[in-house]
PDB file of C-alpha atoms in Angstrom:
ATOM      1  CA  MET A   2      12.507  20.211 -39.829  1.00  0.00           C
ATOM      2  CA  ARG A   3      12.222  18.800 -36.318  1.00  0.00           C
ATOM      3  CA  THR A   4      14.518  20.320 -33.704  1.00  0.00           C
ATOM      4  CA  LEU A   5      15.734  18.236 -30.761  1.00  0.00           C
ATOM      5  CA  ILE A   6      17.051  19.720 -27.521  1.00  0.00           C
ATOM      6  CA  LEU A   7      18.597  17.107 -25.211  1.00  0.00           C
ATOM      7  CA  SER A   8      19.359  18.540 -21.801  1.00  0.00           C
ATOM      8  CA  SER A   9      20.723  17.134 -18.575  1.00  0.00           C
ATOM      9  CA  SER A  10      18.626  19.444 -16.412  1.00  0.00           C
ATOM     10  CA  PHE A  11      15.874  21.993 -16.930  1.00  0.00           C
ATOM     11  CA  THR A  12      16.091  24.675 -14.242  1.00  0.00           C
ATOM     12  CA  THR A  13      12.472  25.782 -13.937  1.00  0.00           C
ATOM     13  CA  TYR A  14      12.314  25.725 -10.138  1.00  0.00           C
ATOM     14  CA  ASN A  15      14.156  26.050  -6.847  1.00  0.00           C
ATOM     15  CA  LYS A  16      13.544  23.596  -4.024  1.00  0.00           C
ATOM     16  CA  ASP A  17      13.736  24.493  -0.335  1.00  0.00           C
ATOM     17  CA  GLU A  18      14.841  22.278   2.558  1.00  0.00           C
ATOM     18  CA  ASN A  19      11.290  20.922   2.886  1.00  0.00           C
ATOM     19  CA  GLY A  20      11.067  19.943  -0.786  1.00  0.00           C
ATOM     20  CA  ASN A  21       8.729  22.806  -1.723  1.00  0.00           C
ATOM     21  CA  LYS A  22       9.231  24.088  -5.266  1.00  0.00           C
ATOM     22  CA  THR A  23       9.050  27.673  -6.491  1.00  0.00           C
ATOM     23  CA  ALA A  24       9.377  28.794 -10.101  1.00  0.00           C
ATOM     24  CA  ARG A  25      12.548  30.522 -11.232  1.00  0.00           C
ATOM     25  CA  ILE A  26      14.018  32.015 -14.380  1.00  0.00           C
ATOM     26  CA  ILE A  27      15.548  29.310 -16.551  1.00  0.00           C
ATOM     27  CA  ASP A  28      19.337  29.224 -16.265  1.00  0.00           C
ATOM     28  CA  ASN A  29      21.202  30.698 -19.230  1.00  0.00           C
ATOM     29  CA  GLU A  30      24.480  28.860 -18.601  1.00  0.00           C
ATOM     30  CA  ASN A  31      26.018  27.785 -21.924  1.00  0.00           C
ATOM     31  CA  GLY A  32      23.384  29.933 -23.654  1.00  0.00           C
ATOM     32  CA  PHE A  33      20.505  27.573 -22.786  1.00  0.00           C
ATOM     33  CA  LEU A  34      17.781  30.212 -22.332  1.00  0.00           C
ATOM     34  CA  ASP A  35      19.038  32.125 -25.367  1.00  0.00           C
ATOM     35  CA  ASN A  36      18.658  28.983 -27.463  1.00  0.00           C
ATOM     36  CA  LEU A  37      15.171  28.304 -26.115  1.00  0.00           C
ATOM     37  CA  LYS A  38      14.174  31.790 -27.224  1.00  0.00           C
ATOM     38  CA  LYS A  39      15.815  31.156 -30.593  1.00  0.00           C
ATOM     39  CA  TYR A  40      14.044  27.861 -31.281  1.00  0.00           C
ATOM     40  CA  PHE A  41      10.725  28.441 -29.478  1.00  0.00           C
ATOM     41  CA  THR A  42       9.498  30.727 -32.243  1.00  0.00           C
ATOM     42  CA  ASN A  43       5.973  29.285 -32.289  1.00  0.00           C
ATOM     43  CA  ARG A  44       4.616  29.435 -28.744  1.00  0.00           C
ATOM     44  CA  LYS A  45       1.025  28.416 -29.314  1.00  0.00           C
ATOM     45  CA  CYS A  46       0.952  25.138 -27.413  1.00  0.00           C
ATOM     46  CA  MET A  47       3.427  23.119 -25.377  1.00  0.00           C
ATOM     47  CA  VAL A  48       2.437  19.505 -24.790  1.00  0.00           C
ATOM     48  CA  ILE A  49       4.216  18.028 -21.785  1.00  0.00           C
ATOM     49  CA  ILE A  50       4.602  14.251 -21.523  1.00  0.00           C
ATOM     50  CA  ALA A  51       4.788  13.204 -17.882  1.00  0.00           C
ATOM     51  CA  GLY A  52       7.829  11.345 -16.619  1.00  0.00           C
ATOM     52  CA  LYS A  53       5.814  10.304 -13.567  1.00  0.00           C
ATOM     53  CA  PRO A  54       2.472   9.554 -15.258  1.00  0.00           C
ATOM     54  CA  TYR A  55       0.729   8.012 -12.268  1.00  0.00           C
ATOM     55  CA  ASN A  56       1.489  10.768  -9.741  1.00  0.00           C
ATOM     56  CA  SER A  57      -1.471  12.948  -8.834  1.00  0.00           C
ATOM     57  CA  ASP A  58      -0.842  16.690  -8.724  1.00  0.00           C
ATOM     58  CA  PRO A  59      -3.546  19.357  -8.610  1.00  0.00           C
ATOM     59  CA  ASP A  60      -1.678  21.542 -11.111  1.00  0.00           C
ATOM     60  CA  PRO A  61       1.489  19.969 -12.542  1.00  0.00           C
ATOM     61  CA  ASN A  62       1.774  22.804 -15.078  1.00  0.00           C
ATOM     62  CA  LYS A  63       1.990  25.599 -12.519  1.00  0.00           C
ATOM     63  CA  ILE A  64       5.783  25.668 -12.151  1.00  0.00           C
ATOM     64  CA  THR A  65       6.315  25.322 -15.897  1.00  0.00           C
ATOM     65  CA  ARG A  66       3.899  28.126 -16.729  1.00  0.00           C
ATOM     66  CA  GLU A  67       5.369  30.476 -14.150  1.00  0.00           C
ATOM     67  CA  SER A  68       8.973  29.717 -15.089  1.00  0.00           C
ATOM     68  CA  PHE A  69       8.442  30.204 -18.814  1.00  0.00           C
ATOM     69  CA  LEU A  70       6.626  33.476 -18.154  1.00  0.00           C
ATOM     70  CA  MET A  71       9.446  34.709 -15.888  1.00  0.00           C
ATOM     71  CA  SER A  72      11.990  33.653 -18.540  1.00  0.00           C
ATOM     72  CA  GLY A  73      10.308  35.624 -21.326  1.00  0.00           C
ATOM     73  CA  ILE A  74       9.070  32.636 -23.363  1.00  0.00           C
ATOM     74  CA  PRO A  75       5.399  32.170 -22.387  1.00  0.00           C
ATOM     75  CA  PHE A  76       3.165  29.824 -24.379  1.00  0.00           C
ATOM     76  CA  ASP A  77      -0.509  30.413 -25.092  1.00  0.00           C
ATOM     77  CA  GLU A  78      -1.388  26.958 -23.797  1.00  0.00           C
ATOM     78  CA  TYR A  79       0.246  24.163 -21.806  1.00  0.00           C
ATOM     79  CA  ILE A  80      -1.152  20.637 -21.817  1.00  0.00           C
ATOM     80  CA  TYR A  81       0.209  18.130 -19.332  1.00  0.00           C
ATOM     81  CA  VAL A  82      -0.344  14.518 -20.407  1.00  0.00           C
ATOM     82  CA  ASN A  83      -0.417  11.794 -17.771  1.00  0.00           C
ATOM     83  CA  ASN A  84      -2.348   8.591 -17.185  1.00  0.00           C
ATOM     84  CA  GLU A  85      -5.605  10.469 -16.578  1.00  0.00           C
ATOM     85  CA  ASN A  86      -5.918  12.248 -19.925  1.00  0.00           C
ATOM     86  CA  LYS A  87      -3.693  10.125 -22.180  1.00  0.00           C
ATOM     87  CA  HIS A  88      -6.681   9.090 -24.325  1.00  0.00           C
ATOM     88  CA  ASN A  89      -6.764  12.656 -25.731  1.00  0.00           C
ATOM     89  CA  LEU A  90      -3.107  12.713 -26.782  1.00  0.00           C
ATOM     90  CA  LYS A  91      -3.748  12.503 -30.526  1.00  0.00           C
ATOM     91  CA  GLU A  92      -5.832  15.672 -30.385  1.00  0.00           C
ATOM     92  CA  TYR A  93      -3.289  17.417 -28.176  1.00  0.00           C
ATOM     93  CA  ILE A  94      -0.460  16.711 -30.621  1.00  0.00           C
ATOM     94  CA  LYS A  95      -2.427  18.351 -33.426  1.00  0.00           C
ATOM     95  CA  LYS A  96      -2.213  21.582 -31.434  1.00  0.00           C
ATOM     96  CA  ALA A  97       1.392  21.198 -30.279  1.00  0.00           C
ATOM     97  CA  THR A  98       4.237  23.427 -31.422  1.00  0.00           C
ATOM     98  CA  VAL A  99       6.621  22.128 -28.741  1.00  0.00           C
ATOM     99  CA  ILE A 100       6.753  18.686 -27.110  1.00  0.00           C
ATOM    100  CA  ASN A 101       8.358  18.661 -23.663  1.00  0.00           C
ATOM    101  CA  LEU A 102       9.447  15.242 -22.392  1.00  0.00           C
ATOM    102  CA  PHE A 103       9.738  15.298 -18.610  1.00  0.00           C
ATOM    103  CA  GLY A 104      12.318  13.250 -16.740  1.00  0.00           C
ATOM    104  CA  GLY A 105      12.012  10.866 -13.818  1.00  0.00           C
ATOM    105  CA  HIS A 106      12.677   7.148 -13.390  1.00  0.00           C
ATOM    106  CA  LEU A 107      13.631   6.144 -16.933  1.00  0.00           C
ATOM    107  CA  PRO A 108      11.932   2.706 -17.144  1.00  0.00           C
ATOM    108  CA  THR A 109       8.669   4.281 -15.928  1.00  0.00           C
ATOM    109  CA  GLY A 110       8.803   7.149 -18.401  1.00  0.00           C
ATOM    110  CA  ASN A 111       9.868   4.846 -21.216  1.00  0.00           C
ATOM    111  CA  ALA A 112       7.009   2.438 -20.553  1.00  0.00           C
ATOM    112  CA  PHE A 113       4.596   5.388 -20.693  1.00  0.00           C
ATOM    113  CA  ILE A 114       5.799   6.756 -24.052  1.00  0.00           C
ATOM    114  CA  ASN A 115       5.529   3.278 -25.536  1.00  0.00           C
ATOM    115  CA  GLU A 116       2.069   2.811 -24.050  1.00  0.00           C
ATOM    116  CA  LEU A 117       1.100   6.121 -25.691  1.00  0.00           C
ATOM    117  CA  ASN A 118       2.537   4.967 -29.046  1.00  0.00           C
ATOM    118  CA  LEU A 119       4.267   8.350 -29.010  1.00  0.00           C
ATOM    119  CA  LYS A 120       6.829   7.391 -31.653  1.00  0.00           C
ATOM    120  CA  GLU A 121       4.072   6.833 -34.207  1.00  0.00           C
ATOM    121  CA  LEU A 122       2.046   9.868 -33.144  1.00  0.00           C
ATOM    122  CA  LEU A 123       5.058  12.169 -33.557  1.00  0.00           C
ATOM    123  CA  LYS A 124       6.438  10.735 -36.804  1.00  0.00           C
ATOM    124  CA  ASP A 125       5.260  13.797 -38.779  1.00  0.00           C
ATOM    125  CA  PHE A 126       5.826  16.367 -36.041  1.00  0.00           C
ATOM    126  CA  ASN A 127       8.201  19.123 -37.226  1.00  0.00           C
ATOM    127  CA  GLY A 128       8.252  21.391 -34.214  1.00  0.00           C
ATOM    128  CA  VAL A 129      10.636  21.351 -31.261  1.00  0.00           C
ATOM    129  CA  VAL A 130      11.052  18.332 -28.999  1.00  0.00           C
ATOM    130  CA  ILE A 131      12.828  19.128 -25.754  1.00  0.00           C
ATOM    131  CA  GLY A 132      13.701  16.658 -23.054  1.00  0.00           C
ATOM    132  CA  ALA A 133      15.574  16.891 -19.787  1.00  0.00           C
ATOM    133  CA  SER A 134      17.218  13.923 -18.067  1.00  0.00           C
ATOM    134  CA  GLY A 135      15.057  10.849 -18.763  1.00  0.00           C
ATOM    135  CA  GLY A 136      13.143  12.809 -21.405  1.00  0.00           C
ATOM    136  CA  ALA A 137      16.365  13.370 -23.358  1.00  0.00           C
ATOM    137  CA  MET A 138      17.333   9.714 -23.008  1.00  0.00           C
ATOM    138  CA  ASN A 139      14.010   8.557 -24.453  1.00  0.00           C
ATOM    139  CA  MET A 140      14.630  10.409 -27.722  1.00  0.00           C
ATOM    140  CA  ALA A 141      17.067   7.712 -28.863  1.00  0.00           C
ATOM    141  CA  ASP A 142      16.098   4.666 -30.906  1.00  0.00           C
ATOM    142  CA  ASN A 143      17.709   2.072 -28.648  1.00  0.00           C
ATOM    143  CA  VAL A 144      17.655   3.814 -25.286  1.00  0.00           C
ATOM    144  CA  TYR A 145      20.435   3.006 -22.846  1.00  0.00           C
ATOM    145  CA  CYS A 146      18.733   2.599 -19.479  1.00  0.00           C
ATOM    146  CA  ILE A 147      21.122   3.351 -16.651  1.00  0.00           C
ATOM    147  CA  PRO A 148      20.534   1.159 -13.553  1.00  0.00           C
ATOM    148  CA  GLU A 149      20.405   4.113 -11.179  1.00  0.00           C
ATOM    149  CA  VAL A 150      18.283   2.683  -8.351  1.00  0.00           C
ATOM    150  CA  GLU A 151      19.970   0.526  -5.702  1.00  0.00           C
ATOM    151  CA  GLY A 152      19.551  -3.121  -6.707  1.00  0.00           C
ATOM    152  CA  GLU A 153      18.820  -2.542 -10.401  1.00  0.00           C
ATOM    153  CA  HIS A 154      22.465  -3.123 -11.318  1.00  0.00           C
ATOM    154  CA  LYS A 155      22.295  -6.666  -9.872  1.00  0.00           C
ATOM    155  CA  ASP A 156      18.853  -7.535 -11.251  1.00  0.00           C
ATOM    156  CA  LYS A 157      19.299  -9.960 -14.153  1.00  0.00           C
ATOM    157  CA  ASN A 158      15.833  -9.039 -15.405  1.00  0.00           C
ATOM    158  CA  PHE A 159      16.600  -5.314 -15.552  1.00  0.00           C
ATOM    159  CA  ASN A 160      16.642  -4.315 -19.224  1.00  0.00           C
ATOM    160  CA  ARG A 161      19.384  -1.822 -20.046  1.00  0.00           C
ATOM    161  CA  ILE A 162      18.235  -1.385 -23.658  1.00  0.00           C
ATOM    162  CA  LEU A 163      14.716  -0.016 -24.218  1.00  0.00           C
ATOM    163  CA  LYS A 164      12.812   1.128 -27.296  1.00  0.00           C
ATOM    164  CA  GLY A 165      12.640   4.889 -27.572  1.00  0.00           C
ATOM    165  CA  LEU A 166      11.271   7.504 -29.972  1.00  0.00           C
ATOM    166  CA  ALA A 167      14.004   6.956 -32.611  1.00  0.00           C
ATOM    167  CA  PHE A 168      14.547  10.697 -33.162  1.00  0.00           C
ATOM    168  CA  THR A 169      18.315  10.369 -32.745  1.00  0.00           C
ATOM    169  CA  ASN A 170      21.113   7.819 -32.375  1.00  0.00           C
ATOM    170  CA  ILE A 171      22.604   9.816 -29.461  1.00  0.00           C
ATOM    171  CA  ASN A 172      22.448   8.182 -26.038  1.00  0.00           C
ATOM    172  CA  VAL A 173      23.045  10.584 -23.167  1.00  0.00           C
ATOM    173  CA  ILE A 174      23.813  10.010 -19.493  1.00  0.00           C
ATOM    174  CA  PRO A 175      22.369  13.071 -17.711  1.00  0.00           C
ATOM    175  CA  HIS A 176      23.591  14.352 -14.331  1.00  0.00           C
ATOM    176  CA  PHE A 177      26.955  12.872 -15.217  1.00  0.00           C
ATOM    177  CA  GLN A 178      28.742  14.707 -12.404  1.00  0.00           C
ATOM    178  CA  PHE A 179      26.659  12.573 -10.025  1.00  0.00           C
ATOM    179  CA  PHE A 180      26.834   9.237 -11.808  1.00  0.00           C
ATOM    180  CA  GLU A 181      30.595   9.301 -12.425  1.00  0.00           C
ATOM    181  CA  THR A 182      31.170   9.129  -8.658  1.00  0.00           C
ATOM    182  CA  LEU A 183      28.156   6.977  -7.684  1.00  0.00           C
ATOM    183  CA  LYS A 184      28.959   3.836  -5.716  1.00  0.00           C
ATOM    184  CA  PHE A 185      26.376   1.237  -4.691  1.00  0.00           C
ATOM    185  CA  SER A 186      26.233  -0.388  -1.259  1.00  0.00           C
ATOM    186  CA  ASP A 187      27.968  -3.532  -2.544  1.00  0.00           C
ATOM    187  CA  GLY A 188      30.930  -1.469  -3.770  1.00  0.00           C
ATOM    188  CA  THR A 189      29.931  -1.443  -7.453  1.00  0.00           C
ATOM    189  CA  LYS A 190      31.061   1.782  -9.113  1.00  0.00           C
ATOM    190  CA  MET A 191      28.703   3.254 -11.685  1.00  0.00           C
ATOM    191  CA  LEU A 192      31.378   4.608 -14.029  1.00  0.00           C
ATOM    192  CA  GLN A 193      34.063   1.928 -13.846  1.00  0.00           C
ATOM    193  CA  ASP A 194      31.882  -1.161 -13.390  1.00  0.00           C
ATOM    194  CA  ILE A 195      28.734  -0.306 -15.373  1.00  0.00           C
ATOM    195  CA  LEU A 196      28.949   2.623 -17.781  1.00  0.00           C
ATOM    196  CA  LEU A 197      32.405   1.999 -19.262  1.00  0.00           C
ATOM    197  CA  PRO A 198      31.820  -1.756 -19.831  1.00  0.00           C
ATOM    198  CA  ASP A 199      28.424  -0.973 -21.386  1.00  0.00           C
ATOM    199  CA  SER A 200      30.066   1.590 -23.692  1.00  0.00           C
ATOM    200  CA  ASN A 201      31.559  -1.386 -25.541  1.00  0.00           C
ATOM    201  CA  LYS A 202      28.031  -2.061 -26.807  1.00  0.00           C
ATOM    202  CA  MET A 203      27.107   1.532 -27.715  1.00  0.00           C
ATOM    203  CA  PRO A 204      28.729   4.959 -27.344  1.00  0.00           C
ATOM    204  CA  LEU A 205      27.344   7.107 -24.528  1.00  0.00           C
ATOM    205  CA  ILE A 206      27.600  10.855 -23.957  1.00  0.00           C
ATOM    206  CA  GLY A 207      27.958  12.002 -20.351  1.00  0.00           C
ATOM    207  CA  LEU A 208      26.088  15.268 -19.827  1.00  0.00           C
ATOM    208  CA  PRO A 209      26.754  17.191 -16.612  1.00  0.00           C
ATOM    209  CA  ASP A 210      23.953  19.506 -15.509  1.00  0.00           C
ATOM    210  CA  ARG A 211      23.721  22.706 -17.609  1.00  0.00           C
ATOM    211  CA  SER A 212      25.139  20.931 -20.670  1.00  0.00           C
ATOM    212  CA  TYR A 213      22.922  20.128 -23.636  1.00  0.00           C
ATOM    213  CA  ILE A 214      22.780  19.091 -27.290  1.00  0.00           C
ATOM    214  CA  ILE A 215      20.746  20.558 -30.153  1.00  0.00           C
ATOM    215  CA  GLN A 216      20.134  18.433 -33.246  1.00  0.00           C
ATOM    216  CA  GLN A 217      18.451  19.364 -36.514  1.00  0.00           C
ATOM    217  CA  GLY A 218      18.699  16.601 -39.067  1.00  0.00           C
ATOM    218  CA  ASP A 219      22.390  15.722 -39.381  1.00  0.00           C
ATOM    219  CA  LYS A 220      23.528  18.944 -37.695  1.00  0.00           C
ATOM    220  CA  VAL A 221      24.484  18.427 -34.046  1.00  0.00           C
ATOM    221  CA  GLU A 222      25.658  21.238 -31.751  1.00  0.00           C
ATOM    222  CA  LEU A 223      27.213  20.658 -28.329  1.00  0.00           C
ATOM    223  CA  PHE A 224      26.929  23.193 -25.512  1.00  0.00           C
ATOM    224  CA  GLY A 225      28.888  22.875 -22.285  1.00  0.00           C
ATOM    225  CA  LYS A 226      31.262  20.237 -21.012  1.00  0.00           C
ATOM    226  CA  MET A 227      30.496  16.642 -21.937  1.00  0.00           C
ATOM    227  CA  TYR A 228      32.239  13.299 -22.162  1.00  0.00           C
ATOM    228  CA  LEU A 229      32.357  10.447 -24.656  1.00  0.00           C
ATOM    229  CA  LEU A 230      32.210   6.915 -23.282  1.00  0.00           C
ATOM    230  CA  LYS A 231      33.140   4.493 -26.043  1.00  0.00           C
ATOM    231  CA  ASN A 232      34.823   1.089 -26.256  1.00  0.00           C
ATOM    232  CA  GLY A 233      35.429   1.055 -22.529  1.00  0.00           C
ATOM    233  CA  ASN A 234      37.224   4.410 -22.482  1.00  0.00           C
ATOM    234  CA  ILE A 235      36.238   7.943 -21.460  1.00  0.00           C
ATOM    235  CA  SER A 236      37.411  11.188 -23.051  1.00  0.00           C
ATOM    236  CA  ILE A 237      36.335  14.820 -23.081  1.00  0.00           C
ATOM    237  CA  LEU A 238      34.008  15.354 -26.051  1.00  0.00           C
ATOM    238  CA  ASN A 239      33.363  19.068 -25.562  1.00  0.00           C
ATOM    239  CA  ASN A 240      34.844  21.645 -23.218  1.00  0.00           C
TER     240      ASN A 240
END
């Protein structure tokens, strides 16, 4: 049975004042690292789907490899899939025991998974699929695309509903502690003027950082504080 782990954030690195990243032990708040150890039983190959597929990086796996080693859950092999090696994805998935969906700008990451035909390629995959931020959002069937960049909320051509992987009917809003107070330059408030009105169309789950959801079939477990946005109202879903 496929296991889904939908996370707001994935603490594999620290960043200094100059933006330089160094690997760190994965945070165990709300039992996150404990659950990774529980569900990452087969650590042969992790296939990582880029959230920023067109960025060039000499070794995009370095932080991930170092962090997982430091955290006591090393994999035998890590394969990072971006625009340069996407043509080999079918062969990579045959080796995969865990699929890791990276975050980033959601429309960009969503366009990439659809370009890859990832939904079809993973239809028989029964390992673990983990996603942080945009990666978690893309696991839904109809993905709610939050207009997070200045100007997107006013763009009539900005599509707030995208086609995702259809692994779950859960739509998450990661980094909720940031978005619930976000205000655009024209005075538009993310929570009151965008998210709550849009929750009349579909329920949304606000995930603060360090909160996450694990789903296996119809079994859904909630870890950490999270909020339910539904029918224009907000309530605490889990404490």
